[in-house]
mmCIF file of C-alpha atoms in Angstrom:
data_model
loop_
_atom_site.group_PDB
_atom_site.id
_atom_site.type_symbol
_atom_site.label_atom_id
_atom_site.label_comp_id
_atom_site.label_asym_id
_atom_site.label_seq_id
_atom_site.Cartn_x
_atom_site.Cartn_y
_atom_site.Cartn_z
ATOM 1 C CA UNK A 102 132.264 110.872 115.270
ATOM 2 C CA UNK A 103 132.422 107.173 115.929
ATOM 3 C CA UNK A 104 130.399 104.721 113.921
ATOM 4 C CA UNK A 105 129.479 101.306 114.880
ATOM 5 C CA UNK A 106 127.367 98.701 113.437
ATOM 6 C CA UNK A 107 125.280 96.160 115.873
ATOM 7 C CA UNK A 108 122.316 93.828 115.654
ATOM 8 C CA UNK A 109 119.025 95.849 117.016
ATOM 9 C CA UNK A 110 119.010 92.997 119.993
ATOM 10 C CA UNK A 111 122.678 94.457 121.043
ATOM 11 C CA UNK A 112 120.532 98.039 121.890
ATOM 12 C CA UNK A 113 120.694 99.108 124.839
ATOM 13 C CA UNK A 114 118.212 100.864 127.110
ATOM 14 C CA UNK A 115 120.312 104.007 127.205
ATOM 15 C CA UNK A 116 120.695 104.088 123.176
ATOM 16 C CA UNK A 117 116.679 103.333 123.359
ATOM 17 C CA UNK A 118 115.985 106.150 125.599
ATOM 18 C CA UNK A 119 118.398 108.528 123.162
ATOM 19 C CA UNK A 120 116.559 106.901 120.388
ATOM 20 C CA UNK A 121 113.181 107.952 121.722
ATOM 21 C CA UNK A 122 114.263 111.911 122.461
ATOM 22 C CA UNK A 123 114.992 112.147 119.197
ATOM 23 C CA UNK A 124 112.355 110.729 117.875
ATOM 24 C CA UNK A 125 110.109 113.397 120.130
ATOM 25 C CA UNK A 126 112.232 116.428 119.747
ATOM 26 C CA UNK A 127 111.697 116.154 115.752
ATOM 27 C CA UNK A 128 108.093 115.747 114.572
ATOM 28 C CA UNK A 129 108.889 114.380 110.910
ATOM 29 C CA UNK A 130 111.022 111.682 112.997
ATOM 30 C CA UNK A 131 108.229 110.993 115.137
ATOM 31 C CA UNK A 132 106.962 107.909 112.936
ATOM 32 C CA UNK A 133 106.411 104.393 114.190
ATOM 33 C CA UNK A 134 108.476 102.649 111.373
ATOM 34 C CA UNK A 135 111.744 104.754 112.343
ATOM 35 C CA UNK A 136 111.057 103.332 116.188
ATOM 36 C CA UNK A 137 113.358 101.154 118.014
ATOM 37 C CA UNK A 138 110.237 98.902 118.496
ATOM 38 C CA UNK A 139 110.117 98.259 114.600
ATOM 39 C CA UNK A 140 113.759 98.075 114.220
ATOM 40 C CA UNK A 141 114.413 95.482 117.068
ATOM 41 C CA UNK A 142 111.013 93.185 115.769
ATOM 42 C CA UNK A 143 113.330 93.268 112.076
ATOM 43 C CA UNK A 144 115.865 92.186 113.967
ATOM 44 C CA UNK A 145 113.799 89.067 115.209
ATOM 45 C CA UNK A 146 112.203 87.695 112.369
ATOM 46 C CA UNK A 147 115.508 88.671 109.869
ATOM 47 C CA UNK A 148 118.927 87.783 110.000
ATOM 48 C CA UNK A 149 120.463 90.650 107.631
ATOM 49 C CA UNK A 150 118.913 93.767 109.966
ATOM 50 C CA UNK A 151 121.416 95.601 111.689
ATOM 51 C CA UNK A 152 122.009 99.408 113.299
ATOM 52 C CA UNK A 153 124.452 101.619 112.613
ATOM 53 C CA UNK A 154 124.841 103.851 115.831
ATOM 54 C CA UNK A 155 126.340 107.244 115.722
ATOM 55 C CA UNK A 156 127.994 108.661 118.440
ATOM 56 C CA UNK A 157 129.866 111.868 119.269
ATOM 57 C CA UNK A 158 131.885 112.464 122.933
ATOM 58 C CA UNK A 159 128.483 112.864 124.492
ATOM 59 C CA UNK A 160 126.801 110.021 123.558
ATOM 60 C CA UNK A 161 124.820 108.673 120.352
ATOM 61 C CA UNK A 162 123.794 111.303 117.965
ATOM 62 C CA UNK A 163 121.534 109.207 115.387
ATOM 63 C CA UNK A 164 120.777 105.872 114.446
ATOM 64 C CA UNK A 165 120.612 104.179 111.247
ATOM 65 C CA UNK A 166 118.884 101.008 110.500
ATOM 66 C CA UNK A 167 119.426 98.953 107.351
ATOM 67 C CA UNK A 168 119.652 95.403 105.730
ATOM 68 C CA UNK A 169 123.066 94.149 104.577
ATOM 69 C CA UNK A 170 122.750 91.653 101.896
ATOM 70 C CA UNK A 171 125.700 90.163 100.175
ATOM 71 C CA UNK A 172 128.474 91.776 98.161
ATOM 72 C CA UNK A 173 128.078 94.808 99.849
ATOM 73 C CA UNK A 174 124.709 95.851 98.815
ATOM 74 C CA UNK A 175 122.128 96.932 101.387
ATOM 75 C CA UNK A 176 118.829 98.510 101.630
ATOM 76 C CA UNK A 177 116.538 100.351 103.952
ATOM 77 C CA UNK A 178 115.310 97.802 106.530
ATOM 78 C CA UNK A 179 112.034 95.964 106.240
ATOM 79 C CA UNK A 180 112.091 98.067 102.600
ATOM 80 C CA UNK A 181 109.583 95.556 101.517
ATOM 81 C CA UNK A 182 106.869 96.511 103.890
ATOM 82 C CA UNK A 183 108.489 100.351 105.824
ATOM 83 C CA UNK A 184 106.327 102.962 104.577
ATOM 84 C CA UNK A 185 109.166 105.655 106.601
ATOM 85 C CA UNK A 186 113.014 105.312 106.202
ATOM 86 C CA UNK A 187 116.047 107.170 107.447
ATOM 87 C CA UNK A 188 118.634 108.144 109.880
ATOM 88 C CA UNK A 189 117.103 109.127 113.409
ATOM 89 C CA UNK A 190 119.011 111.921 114.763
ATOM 90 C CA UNK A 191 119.653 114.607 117.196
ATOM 91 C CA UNK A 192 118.451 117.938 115.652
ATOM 92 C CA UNK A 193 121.079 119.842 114.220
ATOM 93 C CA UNK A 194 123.741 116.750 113.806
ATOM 94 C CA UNK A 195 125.312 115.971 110.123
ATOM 95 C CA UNK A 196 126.834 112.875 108.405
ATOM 96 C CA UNK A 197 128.280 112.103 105.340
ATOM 97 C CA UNK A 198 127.071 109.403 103.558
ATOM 98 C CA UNK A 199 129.814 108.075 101.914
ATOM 99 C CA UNK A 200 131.749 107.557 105.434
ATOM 100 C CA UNK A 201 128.431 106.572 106.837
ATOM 101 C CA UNK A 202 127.954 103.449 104.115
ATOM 102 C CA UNK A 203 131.701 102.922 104.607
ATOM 103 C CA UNK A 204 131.241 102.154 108.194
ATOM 104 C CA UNK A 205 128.366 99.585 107.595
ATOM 105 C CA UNK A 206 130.574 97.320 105.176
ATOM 106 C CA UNK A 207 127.998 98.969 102.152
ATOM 107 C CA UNK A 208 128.809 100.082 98.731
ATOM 108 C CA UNK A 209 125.040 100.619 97.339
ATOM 109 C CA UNK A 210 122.184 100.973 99.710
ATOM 110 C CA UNK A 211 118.267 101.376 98.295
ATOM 111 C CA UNK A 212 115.797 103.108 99.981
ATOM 112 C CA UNK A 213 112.214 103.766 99.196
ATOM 113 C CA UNK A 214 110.272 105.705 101.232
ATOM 114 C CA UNK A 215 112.812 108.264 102.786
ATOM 115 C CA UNK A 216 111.379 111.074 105.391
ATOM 116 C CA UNK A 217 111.977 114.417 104.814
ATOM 117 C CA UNK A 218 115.230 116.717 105.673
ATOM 118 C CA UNK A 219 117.352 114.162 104.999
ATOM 119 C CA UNK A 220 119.881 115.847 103.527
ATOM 120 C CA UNK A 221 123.051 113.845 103.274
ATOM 121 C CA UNK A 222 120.852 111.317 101.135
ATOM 122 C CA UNK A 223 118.766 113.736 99.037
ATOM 123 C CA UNK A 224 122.102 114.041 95.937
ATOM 124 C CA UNK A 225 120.730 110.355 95.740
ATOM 125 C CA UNK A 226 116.992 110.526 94.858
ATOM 126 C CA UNK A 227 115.580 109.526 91.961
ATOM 127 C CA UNK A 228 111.985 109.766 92.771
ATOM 128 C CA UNK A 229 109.961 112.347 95.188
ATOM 129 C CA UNK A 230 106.380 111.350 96.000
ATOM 130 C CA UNK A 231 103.430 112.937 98.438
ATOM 131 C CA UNK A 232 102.391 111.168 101.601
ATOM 132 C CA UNK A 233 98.903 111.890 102.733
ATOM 133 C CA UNK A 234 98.493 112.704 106.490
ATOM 134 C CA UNK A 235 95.157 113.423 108.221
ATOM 135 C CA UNK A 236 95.737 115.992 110.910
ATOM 136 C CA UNK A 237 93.186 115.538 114.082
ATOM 137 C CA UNK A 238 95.106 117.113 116.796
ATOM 138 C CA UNK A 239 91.782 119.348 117.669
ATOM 139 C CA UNK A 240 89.987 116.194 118.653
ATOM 140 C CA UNK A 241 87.749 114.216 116.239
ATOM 141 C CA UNK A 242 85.035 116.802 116.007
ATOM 142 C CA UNK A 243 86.997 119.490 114.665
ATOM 143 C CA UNK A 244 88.561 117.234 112.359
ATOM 144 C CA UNK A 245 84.921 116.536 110.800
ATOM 145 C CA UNK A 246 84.223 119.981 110.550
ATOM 146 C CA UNK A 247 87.319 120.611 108.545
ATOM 147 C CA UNK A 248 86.471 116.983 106.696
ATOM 148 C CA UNK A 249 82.820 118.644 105.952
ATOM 149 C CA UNK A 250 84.739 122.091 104.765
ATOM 150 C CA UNK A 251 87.033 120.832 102.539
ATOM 151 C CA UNK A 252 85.343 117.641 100.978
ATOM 152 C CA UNK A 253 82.105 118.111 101.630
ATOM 153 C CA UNK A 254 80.473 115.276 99.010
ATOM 154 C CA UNK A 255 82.769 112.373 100.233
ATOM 155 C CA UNK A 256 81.914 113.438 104.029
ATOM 156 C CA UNK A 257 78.027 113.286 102.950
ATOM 157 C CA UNK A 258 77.872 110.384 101.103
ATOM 158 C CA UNK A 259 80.477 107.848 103.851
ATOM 159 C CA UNK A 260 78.274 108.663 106.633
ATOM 160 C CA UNK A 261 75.335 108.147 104.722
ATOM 161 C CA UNK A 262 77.042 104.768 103.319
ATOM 162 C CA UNK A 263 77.217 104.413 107.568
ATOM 163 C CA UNK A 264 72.916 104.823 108.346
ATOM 164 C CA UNK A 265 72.423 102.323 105.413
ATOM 165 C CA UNK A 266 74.702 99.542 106.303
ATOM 166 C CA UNK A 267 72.897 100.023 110.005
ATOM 167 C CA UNK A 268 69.292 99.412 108.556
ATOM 168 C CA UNK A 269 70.559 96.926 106.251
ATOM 169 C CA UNK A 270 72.865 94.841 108.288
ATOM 170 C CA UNK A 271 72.515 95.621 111.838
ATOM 171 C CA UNK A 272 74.187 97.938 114.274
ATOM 172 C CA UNK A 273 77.692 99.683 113.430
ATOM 173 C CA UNK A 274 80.256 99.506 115.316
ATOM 174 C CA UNK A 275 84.028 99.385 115.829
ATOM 175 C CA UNK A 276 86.706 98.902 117.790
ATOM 176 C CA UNK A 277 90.004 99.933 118.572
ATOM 177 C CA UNK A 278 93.363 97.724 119.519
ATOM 178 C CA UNK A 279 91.800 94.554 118.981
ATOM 179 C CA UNK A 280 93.969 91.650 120.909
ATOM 180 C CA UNK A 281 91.807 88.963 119.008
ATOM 181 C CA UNK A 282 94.277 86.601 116.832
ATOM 182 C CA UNK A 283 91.360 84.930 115.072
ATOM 183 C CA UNK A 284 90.122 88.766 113.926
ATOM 184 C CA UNK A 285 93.933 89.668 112.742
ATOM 185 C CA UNK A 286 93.896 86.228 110.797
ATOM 186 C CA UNK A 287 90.749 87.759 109.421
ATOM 187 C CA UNK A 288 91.952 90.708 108.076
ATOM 188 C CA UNK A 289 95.170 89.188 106.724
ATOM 189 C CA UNK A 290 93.077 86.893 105.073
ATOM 190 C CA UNK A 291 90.919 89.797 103.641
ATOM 191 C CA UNK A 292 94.072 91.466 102.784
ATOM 192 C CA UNK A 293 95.566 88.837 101.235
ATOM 193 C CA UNK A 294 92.900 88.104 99.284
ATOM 194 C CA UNK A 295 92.641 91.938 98.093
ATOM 195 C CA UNK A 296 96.306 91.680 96.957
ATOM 196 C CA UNK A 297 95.179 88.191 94.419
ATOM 197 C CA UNK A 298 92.550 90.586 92.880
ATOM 198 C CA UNK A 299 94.914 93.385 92.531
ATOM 199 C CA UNK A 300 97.603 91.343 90.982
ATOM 200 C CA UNK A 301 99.952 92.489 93.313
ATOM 201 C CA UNK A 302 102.371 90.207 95.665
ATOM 202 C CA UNK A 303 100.844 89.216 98.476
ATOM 203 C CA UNK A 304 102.541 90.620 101.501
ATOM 204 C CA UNK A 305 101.417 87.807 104.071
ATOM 205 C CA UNK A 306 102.566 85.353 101.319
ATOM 206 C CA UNK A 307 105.899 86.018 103.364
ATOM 207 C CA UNK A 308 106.576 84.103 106.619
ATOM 208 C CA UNK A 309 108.599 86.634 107.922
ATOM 209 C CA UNK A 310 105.932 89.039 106.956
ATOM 210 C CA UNK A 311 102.976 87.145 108.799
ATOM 211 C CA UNK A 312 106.028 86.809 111.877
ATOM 212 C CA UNK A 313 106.487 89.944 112.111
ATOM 213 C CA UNK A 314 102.949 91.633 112.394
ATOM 214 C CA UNK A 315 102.007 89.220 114.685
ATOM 215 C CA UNK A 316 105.117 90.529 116.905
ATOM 216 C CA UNK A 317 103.833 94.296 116.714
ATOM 217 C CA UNK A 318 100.823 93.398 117.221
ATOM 218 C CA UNK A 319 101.857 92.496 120.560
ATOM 219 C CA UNK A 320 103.372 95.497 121.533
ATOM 220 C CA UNK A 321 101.218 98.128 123.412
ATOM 221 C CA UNK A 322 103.079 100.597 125.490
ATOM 222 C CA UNK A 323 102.862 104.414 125.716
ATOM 223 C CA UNK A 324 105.568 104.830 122.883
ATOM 224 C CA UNK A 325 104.755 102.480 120.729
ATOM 225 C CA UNK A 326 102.084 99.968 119.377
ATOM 226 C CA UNK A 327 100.431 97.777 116.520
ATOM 227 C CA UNK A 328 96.563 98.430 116.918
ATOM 228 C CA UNK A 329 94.172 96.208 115.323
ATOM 229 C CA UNK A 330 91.013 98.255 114.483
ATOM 230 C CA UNK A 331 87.868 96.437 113.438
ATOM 231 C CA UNK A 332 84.444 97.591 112.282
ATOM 232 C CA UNK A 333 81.597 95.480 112.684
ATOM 233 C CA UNK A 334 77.894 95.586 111.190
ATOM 234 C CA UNK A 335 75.374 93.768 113.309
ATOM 235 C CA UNK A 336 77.855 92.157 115.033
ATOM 236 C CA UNK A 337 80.073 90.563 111.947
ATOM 237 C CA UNK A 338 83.033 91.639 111.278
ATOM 238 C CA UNK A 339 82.841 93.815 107.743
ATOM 239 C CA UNK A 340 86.305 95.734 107.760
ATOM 240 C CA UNK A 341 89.702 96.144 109.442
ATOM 241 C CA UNK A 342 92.983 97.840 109.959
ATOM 242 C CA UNK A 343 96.231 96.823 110.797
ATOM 243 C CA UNK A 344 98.960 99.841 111.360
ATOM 244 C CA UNK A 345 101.606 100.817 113.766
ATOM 245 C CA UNK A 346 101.613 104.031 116.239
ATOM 246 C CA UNK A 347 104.103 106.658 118.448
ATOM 247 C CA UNK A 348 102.767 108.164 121.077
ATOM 248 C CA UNK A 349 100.982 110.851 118.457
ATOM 249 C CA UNK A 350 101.437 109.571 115.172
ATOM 250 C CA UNK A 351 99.671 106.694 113.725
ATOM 251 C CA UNK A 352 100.444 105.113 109.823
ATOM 252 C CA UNK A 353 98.093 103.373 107.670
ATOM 253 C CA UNK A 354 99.235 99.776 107.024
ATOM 254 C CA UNK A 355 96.978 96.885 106.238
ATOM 255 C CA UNK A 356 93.771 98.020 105.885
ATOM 256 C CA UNK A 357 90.892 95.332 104.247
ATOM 257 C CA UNK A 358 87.562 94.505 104.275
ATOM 258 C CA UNK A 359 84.737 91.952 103.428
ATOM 259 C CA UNK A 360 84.026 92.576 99.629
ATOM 260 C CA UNK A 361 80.325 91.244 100.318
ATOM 261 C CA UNK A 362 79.742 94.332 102.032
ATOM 262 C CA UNK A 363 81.759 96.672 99.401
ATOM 263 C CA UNK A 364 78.410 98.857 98.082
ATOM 264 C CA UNK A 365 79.013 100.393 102.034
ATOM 265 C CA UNK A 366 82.244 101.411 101.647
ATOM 266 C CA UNK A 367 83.249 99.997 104.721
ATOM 267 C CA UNK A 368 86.282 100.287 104.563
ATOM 268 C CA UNK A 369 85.790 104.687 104.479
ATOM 269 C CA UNK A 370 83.439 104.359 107.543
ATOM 270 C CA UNK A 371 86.209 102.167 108.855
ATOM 271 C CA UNK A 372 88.840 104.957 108.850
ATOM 272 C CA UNK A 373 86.540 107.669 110.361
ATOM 273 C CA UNK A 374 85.987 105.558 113.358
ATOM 274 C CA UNK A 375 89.458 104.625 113.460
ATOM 275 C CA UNK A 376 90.678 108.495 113.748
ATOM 276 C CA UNK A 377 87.847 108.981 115.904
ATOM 277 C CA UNK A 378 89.224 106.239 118.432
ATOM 278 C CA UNK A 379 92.779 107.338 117.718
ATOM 279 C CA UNK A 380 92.192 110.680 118.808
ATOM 280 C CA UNK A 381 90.646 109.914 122.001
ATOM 281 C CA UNK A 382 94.346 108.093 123.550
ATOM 282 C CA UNK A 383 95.978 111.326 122.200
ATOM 283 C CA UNK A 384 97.383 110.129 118.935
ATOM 284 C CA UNK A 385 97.156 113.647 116.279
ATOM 285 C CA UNK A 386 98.208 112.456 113.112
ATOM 286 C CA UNK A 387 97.343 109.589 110.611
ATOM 287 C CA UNK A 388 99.726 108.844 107.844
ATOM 288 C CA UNK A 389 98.191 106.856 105.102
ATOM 289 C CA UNK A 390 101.265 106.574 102.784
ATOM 290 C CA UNK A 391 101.230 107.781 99.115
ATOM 291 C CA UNK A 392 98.227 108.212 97.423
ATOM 292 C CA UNK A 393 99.018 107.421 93.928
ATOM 293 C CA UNK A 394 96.104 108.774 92.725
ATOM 294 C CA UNK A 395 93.525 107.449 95.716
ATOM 295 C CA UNK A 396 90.256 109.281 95.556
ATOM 296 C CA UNK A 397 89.751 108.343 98.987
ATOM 297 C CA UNK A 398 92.762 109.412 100.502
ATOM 298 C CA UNK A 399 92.879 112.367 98.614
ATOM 299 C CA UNK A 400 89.326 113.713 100.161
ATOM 300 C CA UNK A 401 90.682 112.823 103.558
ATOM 301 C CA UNK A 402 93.900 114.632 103.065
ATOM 302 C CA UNK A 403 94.964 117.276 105.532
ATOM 303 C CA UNK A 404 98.161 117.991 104.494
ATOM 304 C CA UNK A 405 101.002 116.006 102.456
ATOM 305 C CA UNK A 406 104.550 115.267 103.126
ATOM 306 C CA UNK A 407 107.524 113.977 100.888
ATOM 307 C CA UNK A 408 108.768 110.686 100.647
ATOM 308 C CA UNK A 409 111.185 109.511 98.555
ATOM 309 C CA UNK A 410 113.393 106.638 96.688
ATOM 310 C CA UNK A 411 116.929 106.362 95.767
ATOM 311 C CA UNK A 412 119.771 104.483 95.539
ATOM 312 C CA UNK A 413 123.209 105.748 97.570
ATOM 313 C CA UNK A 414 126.482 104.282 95.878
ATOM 314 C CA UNK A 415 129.918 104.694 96.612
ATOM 315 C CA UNK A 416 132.868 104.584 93.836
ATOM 316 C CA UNK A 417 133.568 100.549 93.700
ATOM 317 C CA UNK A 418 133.397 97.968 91.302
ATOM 318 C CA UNK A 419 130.059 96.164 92.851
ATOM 319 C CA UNK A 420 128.505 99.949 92.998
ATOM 320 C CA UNK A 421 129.062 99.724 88.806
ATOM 321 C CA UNK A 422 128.103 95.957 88.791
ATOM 322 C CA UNK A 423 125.028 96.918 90.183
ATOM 323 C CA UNK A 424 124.455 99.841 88.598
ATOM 324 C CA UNK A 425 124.260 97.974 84.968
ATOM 325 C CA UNK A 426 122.135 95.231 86.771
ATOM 326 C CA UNK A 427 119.504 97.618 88.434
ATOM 327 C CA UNK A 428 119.115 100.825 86.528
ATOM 328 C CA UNK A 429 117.356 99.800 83.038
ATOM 329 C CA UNK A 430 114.429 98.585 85.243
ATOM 330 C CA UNK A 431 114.665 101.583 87.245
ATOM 331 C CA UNK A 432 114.497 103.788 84.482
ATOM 332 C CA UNK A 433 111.611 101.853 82.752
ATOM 333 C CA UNK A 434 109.217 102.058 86.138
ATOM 334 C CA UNK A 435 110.232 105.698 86.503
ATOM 335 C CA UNK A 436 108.734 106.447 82.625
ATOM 336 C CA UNK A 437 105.416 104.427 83.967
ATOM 337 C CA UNK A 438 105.355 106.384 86.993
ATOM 338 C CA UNK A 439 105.547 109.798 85.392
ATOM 339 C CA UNK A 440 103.443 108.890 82.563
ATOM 340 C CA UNK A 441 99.735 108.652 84.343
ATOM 341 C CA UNK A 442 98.549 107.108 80.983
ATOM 342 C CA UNK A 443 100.715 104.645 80.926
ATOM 343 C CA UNK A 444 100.274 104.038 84.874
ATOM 344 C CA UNK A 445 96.931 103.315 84.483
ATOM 345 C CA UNK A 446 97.479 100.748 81.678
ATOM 346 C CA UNK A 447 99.802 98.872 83.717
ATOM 347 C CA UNK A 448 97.313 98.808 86.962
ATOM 348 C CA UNK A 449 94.326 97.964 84.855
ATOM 349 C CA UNK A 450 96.911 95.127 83.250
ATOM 350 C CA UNK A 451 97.625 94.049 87.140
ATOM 351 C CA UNK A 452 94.102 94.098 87.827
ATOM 352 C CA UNK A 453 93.079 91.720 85.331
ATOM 353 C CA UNK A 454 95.797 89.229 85.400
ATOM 354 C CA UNK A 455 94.650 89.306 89.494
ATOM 355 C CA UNK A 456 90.922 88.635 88.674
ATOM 356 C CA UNK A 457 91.970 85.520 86.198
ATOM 357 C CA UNK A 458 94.553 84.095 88.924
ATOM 358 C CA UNK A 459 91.419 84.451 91.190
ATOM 359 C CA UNK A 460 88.996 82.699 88.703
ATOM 360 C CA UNK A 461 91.280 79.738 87.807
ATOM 361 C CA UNK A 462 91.812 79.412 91.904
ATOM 362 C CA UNK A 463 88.147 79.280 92.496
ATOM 363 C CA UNK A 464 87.309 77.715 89.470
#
């Protein structure tokens, strides 16, 4: 097994079309975020991405992209915004980590939102979460009779939500793959302004961020693409989503909406049309990332898959170094995590420090 480590520009279009089998011939790999698409737009807007690619005598047997910051500590790439991490690789194949992290020049590397069956990295976890996936592979009819089954309330009262913001507003409607920069400026303004009153960072506070959408955005092909979806009442705009697709599986990135219109839940209606649209070009899945307690996402919720965080390090002194740097904040967000009391303290803490930063930028 050779290992070698290249910017995601140097890829080929035979390592892309490798890339791409084994993305199809394993479902759980089948996620737009573990694309070559994703991994080459990294490459573009940051100068630490880079791909390790694994090959055998008969060619390249998995892929693994990653950032390489200094003194030999690297993390999963894009970690800041990738909702899916990981090696991409043929079914069956095996690595070891340790000569793996070797070859890229690492001695710790972070992830956070690892796929499943990843074996060689699983020693390393140190926290296993629950994605929530909408499954709509029947077509979008059979997903709202399983929708009405299994949550029927939630079901009753969005669609309702739907009638009232048509009487009150004007005709609902949406579409889906939106090409229309002013309406993406929209939503990232919506978004942006969603983060503020969270008390959260704001993602598109980050110019490689706001570079980097706006490059998958671009991209519409059979294999891969960054749909805009919009929902309009009456012909405004009222709420949005930004995500990323495969050929079947679509994950839920940016979504926002206009808080004047929040009493509809437009947003909800939002995501029903979205699958509905979604299901029509032959997409079957919808992964909307961890739900952390979400009531919505939890009434939508098909089925749920693991994701999880970690930190690999090999035996060296800047492993330690960073060991004694990292791990006492590690430990203490861990404790929050597991303790849903004291979760909810610290997001109703967030929330408030967001609503005075708001105030006293209004004010």
């Amino acid at each position: 097994m050779r290992i070698s480590v290249i910017r995601p520009a140097e890829l080929g279009p035979a390592e892309i079309a490798a890339w791409r089998r084994m993305q199809r011939s394993s479902p759980h790999l089948d996620n737009p975020f573990l694309s070559p698409d994703f991994t080459i737009a990294m490459g573009e807007v940051s100068a630490e991405a880079r791909v390790a690619v694994i090959t055998e005598s008969d060619g390249p047997v998995g892929f693994f992209p990653f950032e390489r910051h200094g003194g030999g500590v690297g993390a999963a790439l894009g970690w800041w915004v990738s909702l899916s991490q990981g090696v991409v690789h043929r079914p069956g194949a095996e690595f070891d980590s340790d000569a793996l992290l070797k070859a890229c020049g690492l001695s710790v590397w972070e992830f956070g939102c690892m796929v499943d069956r990843q074996p060689w990295f699983q020693p390393f976890e140190t926290l296993r979460q629950e994605a929530v996936v909408l499954d709509f592979g029947g077509g979008y009819s059979a997903f709202l009779d399983e929708l009405r089954e299994r949550s029927p309330k939630f079901l009753k009262s969005t669609l309702y939500k739907e009638r009232k913001l048509g009487r009150d507003v004007g005709e609902v409607t949406a579409e889906f793959a939106v090409r229309d920069p002013a309406r993406f400026r929209l939503l990232r303004e919506w978004k942006s302004a969603q983060y503020q009153r969270m008390g959260r960072p704001d993602r598109f506070g980050k110019a490689w961020v706001v570079e980097l959408v706006e490059r998958l955005h671009a991209v519409d092909t059979d294999d891969f693409a960054g749909p805009l979806s919009m929902l309009y009442a009456g012909g405004r705009p009222v709420a949005g989503h930004f995500g990323l697709r495969t050929g079947t599986t679509m994950i839920g990135w940016f979504p926002a909406y206009d808080p004047e219109y929040a009493k509809y839940s437009p947003g909800l209606i939002q995501h029903l049309r979205m699958v509905e649209s979604a299901a029509k070009l032959g997409v079957t899945s919808l992964d909307l990332g961890i739900s952390n307690g979400s009531e919505y996402k939890d009434a939508l919720c098909s089925r749920t898959v693991p994701v999880t965080e970690g930190i690999v390090r090999r035996r060296s002194a800047g492993a330690a170094a960073h060991w004694l740097r990292t791990e006492p904040v590690r430990r203490v967000r861990r404790f929050i995590l597991d303790n849903p009391a004291l979760y909810g303290a610290a997001d109703r803490a967030m929330k408030r420090y967001g609503r005075l930063r708001t105030r006293g930028k209004t004010g």
